[in-house]
Coordinates of C-alpha atoms in Angstrom, one line a residue:
X1 CA 71.4 103.1 146.3
X2 CA 74.8 101.8 145.9
X3 CA 78.2 103.7 146.4
X4 CA 79.9 105.9 143.9
X5 CA 83.6 106.2 144.0
X6 CA 86.0 108.8 142.3
X7 CA 89.4 108.8 140.5
X8 CA 90.9 112.2 141.0
X9 CA 92.6 114.0 138.1
X10 CA 93.5 117.2 139.5
X11 CA 97.2 116.8 139.7
X12 CA 97.3 115.5 136.1
X13 CA 94.6 116.3 133.6
X14 CA 93.2 119.1 135.7
X15 CA 96.1 121.3 135.1
X16 CA 97.3 119.7 131.7
X17 CA 93.8 120.8 130.2
X18 CA 93.5 124.2 132.0
X19 CA 97.0 125.2 133.1
X20 CA 99.1 124.0 130.1
X21 CA 100.8 121.8 132.7
X22 CA 102.1 124.7 134.6
X23 CA 101.3 123.3 138.1
X24 CA 104.7 122.9 139.9
X25 CA 105.7 120.1 142.5
X26 CA 105.6 123.0 145.2
X27 CA 102.0 123.8 144.5
X28 CA 100.8 120.0 144.8
X29 CA 102.8 119.1 147.8
X30 CA 100.8 121.2 150.4
X31 CA 97.8 119.6 149.7
X32 CA 98.8 116.0 148.8
X33 CA 98.0 114.5 152.2
X34 CA 94.2 116.1 152.2
X35 CA 93.8 114.4 148.5
X36 CA 95.1 111.0 149.8
X37 CA 92.6 111.1 153.1
X38 CA 89.6 111.8 151.1
X39 CA 88.9 108.5 150.1
X40 CA 89.8 108.4 146.2
X41 CA 90.0 105.1 144.5
X42 CA 93.0 106.4 142.7
X43 CA 94.8 109.7 142.0
X44 CA 96.3 110.4 138.7
X45 CA 99.6 112.0 138.8
X46 CA 101.9 112.1 135.7
X47 CA 102.0 111.5 131.8
X48 CA 105.0 111.6 129.6
X49 CA 104.1 115.1 128.6
X50 CA 104.8 116.1 132.2
X51 CA 108.4 115.1 131.9
X52 CA 109.4 117.2 129.2
X53 CA 107.3 120.3 130.5
X54 CA 109.1 119.6 134.0
X55 CA 112.6 119.8 132.5
X56 CA 112.2 122.3 129.7
X57 CA 110.0 125.0 131.2
X58 CA 109.4 124.6 135.0
X59 CA 113.2 123.4 135.6
X60 CA 112.1 120.7 137.9
X61 CA 113.1 117.1 138.4
X62 CA 109.8 114.8 137.3
X63 CA 111.1 112.0 139.1
X64 CA 111.6 114.0 142.0
X65 CA 107.9 114.9 141.9
X66 CA 106.9 111.2 141.7
X67 CA 109.0 110.9 144.8
X68 CA 107.8 113.4 146.9
X69 CA 104.3 112.8 146.2
X70 CA 104.6 109.2 146.8
X71 CA 106.0 109.9 150.3
X72 CA 103.0 112.1 151.2
X73 CA 100.2 109.8 149.4
X74 CA 100.6 106.7 151.0
X75 CA 96.9 105.2 151.1
X76 CA 95.8 105.9 147.8
X77 CA 97.2 104.1 144.6
X78 CA 98.9 107.0 142.2
X79 CA 98.2 106.4 138.6
X80 CA 100.4 106.8 135.6
X81 CA 99.2 107.8 132.1
X82 CA 101.1 105.1 130.0
X83 CA 100.6 106.2 126.4
X84 CA 103.7 107.3 124.2
X85 CA 106.9 108.4 126.1
X86 CA 107.8 110.6 122.9
X87 CA 104.7 112.1 121.5
X88 CA 105.9 112.7 117.7
X89 CA 108.1 110.1 117.4
X90 CA 108.0 106.2 117.6
X91 CA 109.3 105.1 120.6
X92 CA 111.4 102.1 121.0
X93 CA 110.2 99.1 123.0
X94 CA 113.0 99.2 125.6
X95 CA 112.6 102.6 126.1
X96 CA 108.8 102.4 126.8
X97 CA 109.6 99.2 129.1
X98 CA 112.4 101.5 131.1
X99 CA 109.9 104.3 131.5
X100 CA 107.5 102.1 133.0
X101 CA 109.6 100.3 135.2
X102 CA 111.2 103.5 136.5
X103 CA 107.6 105.1 137.3
X104 CA 106.8 101.6 139.2
X105 CA 110.3 102.1 141.3
X106 CA 109.4 105.6 142.2
X107 CA 106.1 105.0 143.4
X108 CA 103.3 104.7 140.6
X109 CA 101.0 102.0 141.2
X110 CA 98.5 101.7 138.5
X111 CA 99.0 102.4 134.7
X112 CA 96.1 103.9 132.5
X113 CA 97.0 102.8 129.1
X114 CA 96.0 104.0 125.9
X115 CA 96.5 103.3 122.2
X116 CA 95.4 106.0 119.7
X117 CA 93.7 103.4 117.5
X118 CA 92.3 101.2 120.3
X119 CA 94.7 98.5 118.9
X120 CA 94.6 95.2 120.8
X121 CA 98.5 94.5 119.8
X122 CA 99.3 98.0 121.0
X123 CA 97.1 97.3 124.5
X124 CA 98.7 94.0 124.7
X125 CA 102.6 95.1 124.9
X126 CA 101.7 97.9 127.3
X127 CA 99.6 95.5 129.7
X128 CA 102.6 93.0 129.6
X129 CA 105.2 95.8 130.6
X130 CA 102.9 97.3 133.3
X131 CA 102.2 93.7 135.0
X132 CA 105.8 92.9 134.5
X133 CA 106.9 95.7 136.8
X134 CA 103.8 95.2 139.3
X135 CA 101.3 97.8 138.3
X136 CA 97.8 97.4 137.8
X137 CA 96.9 98.2 134.1
X138 CA 93.9 100.1 133.1
X139 CA 92.9 100.0 129.4
X140 CA 91.3 102.9 127.8
X141 CA 88.5 102.4 125.5
X142 CA 88.9 105.8 123.5
X143 CA 85.4 107.1 122.4
X144 CA 85.2 109.0 119.1
X145 CA 82.6 109.8 116.7
X146 CA 82.8 108.8 112.8
X147 CA 80.8 106.8 110.4
X148 CA 83.2 103.7 111.7
X149 CA 83.0 104.1 115.4
X150 CA 79.8 102.3 115.5
X151 CA 78.3 100.3 118.4
X152 CA 79.9 97.2 116.9
X153 CA 83.1 98.7 116.9
X154 CA 83.0 99.6 120.6
X155 CA 81.6 96.1 121.5
X156 CA 84.4 94.5 119.6
X157 CA 87.3 96.4 120.8
X158 CA 85.8 96.2 124.4
X159 CA 85.8 92.3 124.4
X160 CA 89.6 92.3 122.9
X161 CA 90.4 94.6 125.8
X162 CA 88.7 92.4 128.3
X163 CA 90.7 89.6 127.1
X164 CA 94.1 90.9 128.5
X165 CA 95.0 90.6 132.2
X166 CA 94.0 94.0 133.3
X167 CA 92.7 95.5 136.6
X168 CA 90.2 97.6 134.8
X169 CA 88.3 99.2 131.8
X170 CA 88.2 102.9 131.3
X171 CA 85.8 104.3 128.7
X172 CA 87.6 107.5 127.9
X173 CA 86.1 110.3 126.2
X174 CA 89.2 112.8 125.8
X175 CA 87.3 115.4 123.5
X176 CA 84.1 115.6 125.7
X177 CA 82.0 114.3 122.6
X178 CA 79.8 112.3 124.5
X179 CA 76.2 113.4 125.0
X180 CA 73.8 112.0 127.4
X181 CA 71.8 110.0 124.6
X182 CA 75.2 108.2 123.4
X183 CA 76.3 107.6 127.1
X184 CA 72.8 105.8 127.6
X185 CA 73.5 103.4 124.5
X186 CA 77.3 103.0 125.0
X187 CA 77.9 102.0 128.7
X188 CA 75.4 98.9 128.2
X189 CA 77.4 98.2 125.3
X190 CA 80.9 98.3 127.2
X191 CA 79.8 96.6 130.3
X192 CA 77.8 93.8 128.4
X193 CA 81.1 93.1 126.6
X194 CA 83.5 93.7 129.6
X195 CA 83.8 90.3 130.7
X196 CA 83.0 91.2 134.6
X197 CA 86.0 93.5 134.6
X198 CA 84.9 96.9 136.2
X199 CA 84.3 100.0 134.0
X200 CA 85.0 103.6 134.7
X201 CA 84.3 106.7 133.1
X202 CA 86.8 109.6 132.1
X203 CA 85.0 112.3 130.0
X204 CA 85.7 116.0 129.7
X205 CA 83.6 119.0 129.6
X206 CA 84.2 120.7 126.3
X207 CA 80.9 120.7 124.9
X208 CA 79.3 121.6 128.6
X209 CA 78.0 118.0 128.9
X210 CA 80.6 116.2 131.0
X211 CA 79.0 116.2 134.2
X212 CA 75.5 115.4 132.6
X213 CA 77.0 112.3 131.1
X214 CA 78.8 111.3 134.0
X215 CA 75.4 111.0 135.9
X216 CA 74.0 109.1 133.1
X217 CA 76.8 106.5 133.4
X218 CA 76.2 106.5 137.0
X219 CA 72.5 105.6 136.5
X220 CA 73.7 102.5 134.3
X221 CA 75.7 101.1 136.6
X222 CA 79.1 102.8 136.4
X223 CA 80.7 102.9 139.9
X224 CA 83.8 105.1 139.6
X225 CA 84.2 108.4 137.8
X226 CA 87.1 110.6 136.9
X227 CA 86.8 114.1 138.2
X228 CA 88.6 117.2 139.1
X229 CA 88.7 119.5 141.9
X230 CA 87.8 123.2 141.0
X231 CA 89.1 125.5 140.0
X232 CA 90.8 122.6 137.8
X233 CA 87.4 121.1 136.6
X234 CA 84.8 122.2 133.8
X235 CA 85.8 124.0 130.7
X236 CA 87.9 121.6 128.8
X237 CA 88.7 119.8 131.9
X238 CA 87.0 116.9 133.6
X239 CA 83.6 117.2 135.6
X240 CA 83.7 118.8 139.0
X241 CA 83.9 116.4 141.9
X242 CA 81.8 118.5 144.0
X243 CA 79.0 118.8 141.5
X244 CA 79.0 115.1 140.3
X245 CA 78.9 114.1 144.1
X246 CA 76.0 116.3 144.9
X247 CA 74.0 115.2 141.9
X248 CA 74.7 111.7 142.6
X249 CA 73.6 112.3 146.2
X250 CA 70.3 113.9 144.8
X251 CA 69.8 110.8 142.8
X252 CA 70.0 108.5 145.9
X253 CA 73.5 107.4 145.5
X254 CA 76.4 107.3 148.2
X255 CA 79.5 109.5 147.1
X256 CA 82.5 107.7 148.8
X257 CA 84.4 110.7 149.3
X258 CA 84.9 113.4 152.0
X259 CA 84.2 116.5 150.5
X260 CA 85.0 118.6 153.6
X261 CA 88.6 117.6 153.6
X262 CA 88.9 118.9 149.8
X263 CA 87.6 122.3 150.1
X264 CA 90.7 123.7 151.4
X265 CA 92.3 122.0 148.6
X266 CA 89.9 124.1 146.1
X267 CA 90.9 127.1 148.0
X268 CA 94.4 126.4 147.7
X269 CA 94.5 125.9 144.0
X270 CA 92.1 128.9 143.4
X271 CA 94.6 131.1 145.3
X272 CA 97.3 129.9 143.3
X273 CA 95.5 130.5 140.1
X274 CA 94.5 134.1 140.8
X275 CA 98.2 134.7 141.9
X276 CA 99.8 133.1 138.8
X277 CA 97.2 134.4 136.2
X278 CA 96.0 130.8 135.6
X279 CA 92.7 130.0 134.2
X280 CA 89.8 129.1 136.6
X281 CA 87.4 126.3 135.0
X282 CA 84.1 127.2 134.5
X283 CA 81.0 125.5 132.6
X284 CA 81.0 126.2 128.9
X285 CA 78.1 126.5 126.5
X286 CA 77.1 123.7 124.4
X287 CA 79.1 123.9 121.0
X288 CA 77.9 121.6 118.2
X289 CA 80.9 122.6 115.8
X290 CA 83.2 120.1 118.4
X291 CA 81.5 117.3 117.1
X292 CA 82.4 118.3 113.1
X293 CA 86.1 119.0 113.5
X294 CA 86.8 117.4 116.8
X295 CA 90.0 119.2 117.3
X296 CA 91.0 119.2 121.1
X297 CA 90.8 122.5 123.1
X298 CA 94.5 122.9 123.3
X299 CA 95.0 122.0 119.6
X300 CA 92.8 125.0 118.7
X301 CA 94.8 127.4 120.4
X302 CA 98.1 125.7 118.8
X303 CA 96.2 126.3 115.2
X304 CA 95.7 129.8 116.0
X305 CA 99.0 130.4 117.0
X306 CA 100.3 128.8 113.6
X307 CA 98.0 131.0 111.7
X308 CA 98.9 134.1 113.7
X309 CA 102.8 133.6 112.8
X310 CA 101.8 133.9 109.1
X311 CA 99.4 136.8 109.4
X312 CA 96.2 134.5 108.9
X313 CA 94.6 134.2 112.6
X314 CA 91.3 135.5 110.8
X315 CA 91.2 132.1 109.0
X316 CA 91.0 130.0 112.1
X317 CA 87.5 128.8 111.5
X318 CA 88.3 127.8 107.8
X319 CA 91.4 125.8 109.3
X320 CA 89.1 123.9 111.6
X321 CA 86.5 123.2 108.8
X322 CA 89.6 121.9 106.7
X323 CA 90.5 119.8 109.9
X324 CA 87.2 117.8 109.5
X325 CA 87.9 117.1 105.8
X326 CA 91.4 116.1 106.6
X327 CA 90.2 113.6 109.3
X328 CA 87.9 111.9 106.9
X329 CA 90.5 111.8 104.2
X330 CA 92.7 110.0 106.7
X331 CA 90.5 107.4 107.7
X332 CA 88.5 109.1 110.6
X333 CA 91.6 108.7 113.1
X334 CA 90.7 109.1 116.7
X335 CA 91.6 112.9 117.5
X336 CA 94.1 112.1 120.1
X337 CA 97.8 112.7 120.3
X338 CA 99.6 112.5 118.0
X339 CA 96.9 111.6 115.5
X340 CA 95.2 114.7 116.1
X341 CA 98.5 116.9 115.9
X342 CA 98.7 115.3 112.5
X343 CA 95.0 116.0 111.2
X344 CA 95.3 119.9 112.6
X345 CA 98.9 120.5 111.4
X346 CA 98.1 119.4 108.1
X347 CA 94.7 121.3 107.9
X348 CA 96.7 124.3 108.8
X349 CA 99.2 123.9 106.3
X350 CA 96.5 123.3 103.5
X351 CA 95.0 126.8 104.5
X352 CA 98.1 128.6 104.8
X353 CA 99.7 127.3 101.5
X354 CA 96.3 127.6 99.6
X355 CA 96.6 124.2 97.8
X356 CA 95.5 120.9 99.5
X357 CA 98.5 118.6 100.3
X358 CA 100.9 120.7 98.1
X359 CA 103.1 120.6 101.4
X360 CA 103.1 117.9 103.9
X361 CA 105.2 116.9 106.9
X362 CA 107.3 113.8 107.5
X363 CA 104.8 112.4 110.0
X364 CA 102.1 112.8 107.7
X365 CA 104.1 110.9 104.9
X366 CA 104.8 108.3 107.6
X367 CA 101.2 108.0 108.5
X368 CA 100.4 107.2 104.9
X369 CA 103.2 104.6 104.9
X370 CA 101.5 102.9 108.0
X371 CA 104.4 103.8 110.3
X372 CA 101.8 105.4 112.9
X373 CA 99.2 102.3 112.7
X374 CA 98.4 100.0 109.7
X375 CA 94.7 101.1 110.2
X376 CA 95.3 104.6 109.3
X377 CA 97.1 103.8 106.1
X378 CA 94.6 101.2 105.0
X379 CA 91.5 103.5 105.7
X380 CA 93.1 106.5 104.0
X381 CA 91.2 108.1 100.9
X382 CA 93.3 106.5 98.0
X383 CA 93.5 109.7 95.8
X384 CA 94.9 111.6 98.9
X385 CA 97.3 108.6 99.9
X386 CA 98.7 108.5 96.5
X387 CA 99.3 112.4 96.3
X388 CA 100.9 112.2 99.6
X389 CA 103.2 109.3 98.6
X390 CA 104.0 110.3 94.9
X391 CA 106.7 113.0 96.1
X392 CA 110.4 112.2 96.4
X393 CA 110.6 112.5 100.4
X394 CA 108.1 109.6 100.6
X395 CA 110.5 107.4 98.7
X396 CA 113.1 108.2 101.0
X397 CA 110.9 107.4 104.3
X398 CA 109.6 104.3 102.7
X399 CA 112.8 102.8 103.1
X400 CA 113.3 103.7 106.8
X401 CA 112.4 101.4 109.7
X402 CA 112.1 102.8 113.3
X403 CA 114.9 101.5 115.3
X404 CA 114.6 99.3 118.2
X405 CA 117.8 100.0 120.1
X406 CA 118.5 98.2 123.4
X407 CA 118.7 99.7 126.7
X408 CA 122.4 99.5 126.7
X409 CA 122.5 101.4 123.4
X410 CA 120.4 104.2 124.5
X411 CA 122.5 104.4 127.5
X412 CA 125.8 104.8 125.5
X413 CA 124.0 107.4 123.0
X414 CA 122.0 109.5 125.8
X415 CA 123.6 108.9 128.8
X416 CA 126.9 110.1 130.5
X417 CA 129.0 109.7 133.6
X418 CA 127.0 109.5 136.8
X419 CA 123.6 109.9 134.6
X420 CA 121.1 107.3 136.2
X421 CA 118.1 105.6 134.3

């Protein structure tokens, strides 16, 4: 049978999912060359959220991370996760373009691009930015479960993405919501509508099914799977490279990866996990409730924290149920950043206050106004939308337009003597 190739997520999604992005550059450098030599098709390294984490908490220079890793990983393309620059504010196009240009200049060669609505116009702008600076763009088709996320929906969005000048498509399942049955139905649909563009799979193990879905995708013709190296695999992270490779080999496929060279990498990160008290990823039990509320694992802990601050931690179950109701009333947004945070925060507020939508955040008002995507505003429950937009604050925000400053204007506002881009 054919070769199966892998994209490594350990240095990005692995520790983002399990270690809250607490892997330092110093933890990465000793094993970077081994990861480079293992034969991965690409290596994920960084996203915009890591920049803030590096500066605010780890007290590191994220650009130095990119440069130092790029000096050691020279054979395998380094991949940037190129979604939003500022998670909870609307990023000016000039800032996004500068972000992509600087990442390319410092050694990133691929950009995996998301739009939280799987929106063609959002993809188009980002793909053009990546192409302009010489990066290969990979477009995510983000998987979700709702009445509107049908087979035809995914076929149409795949055709739209495939009409762009992209390097590859990625069926991305950030919530770990794929089941083997849904994988068997969806992978052929995406493949048939991909216009011959290669498709890779990115899933999580949140419901315990990630590795099994990866094998189903392989049997259906997927040649590239995103995996992580233990202890940064499983749980809410991506499937284990060792597990997927072993099972693919048992099915008669040839994993194009050197597992032996990666065993010391696994030992290195296991030692760090024990030393620092970081979680060690392990397979989880199947949890059907995940399909009802679809709140990502990291957000569940945030909900619990919000409720704990007001002495209502015992209401986390109620808040998760409320998140399912809020998501339906918001028109079934895909539960990815920042939309999942809007849903989860509003659910927590509803539970804490005791009256639904008595209080709302500015972002929820902006969502209802269409500032976070026209699809969201258009598909909201009409009564809930009216309730949100009937308050005085909504009338103020309705007059606001997201600023689009030039790079020169941003430099004048945010920069300083000797501060580079």
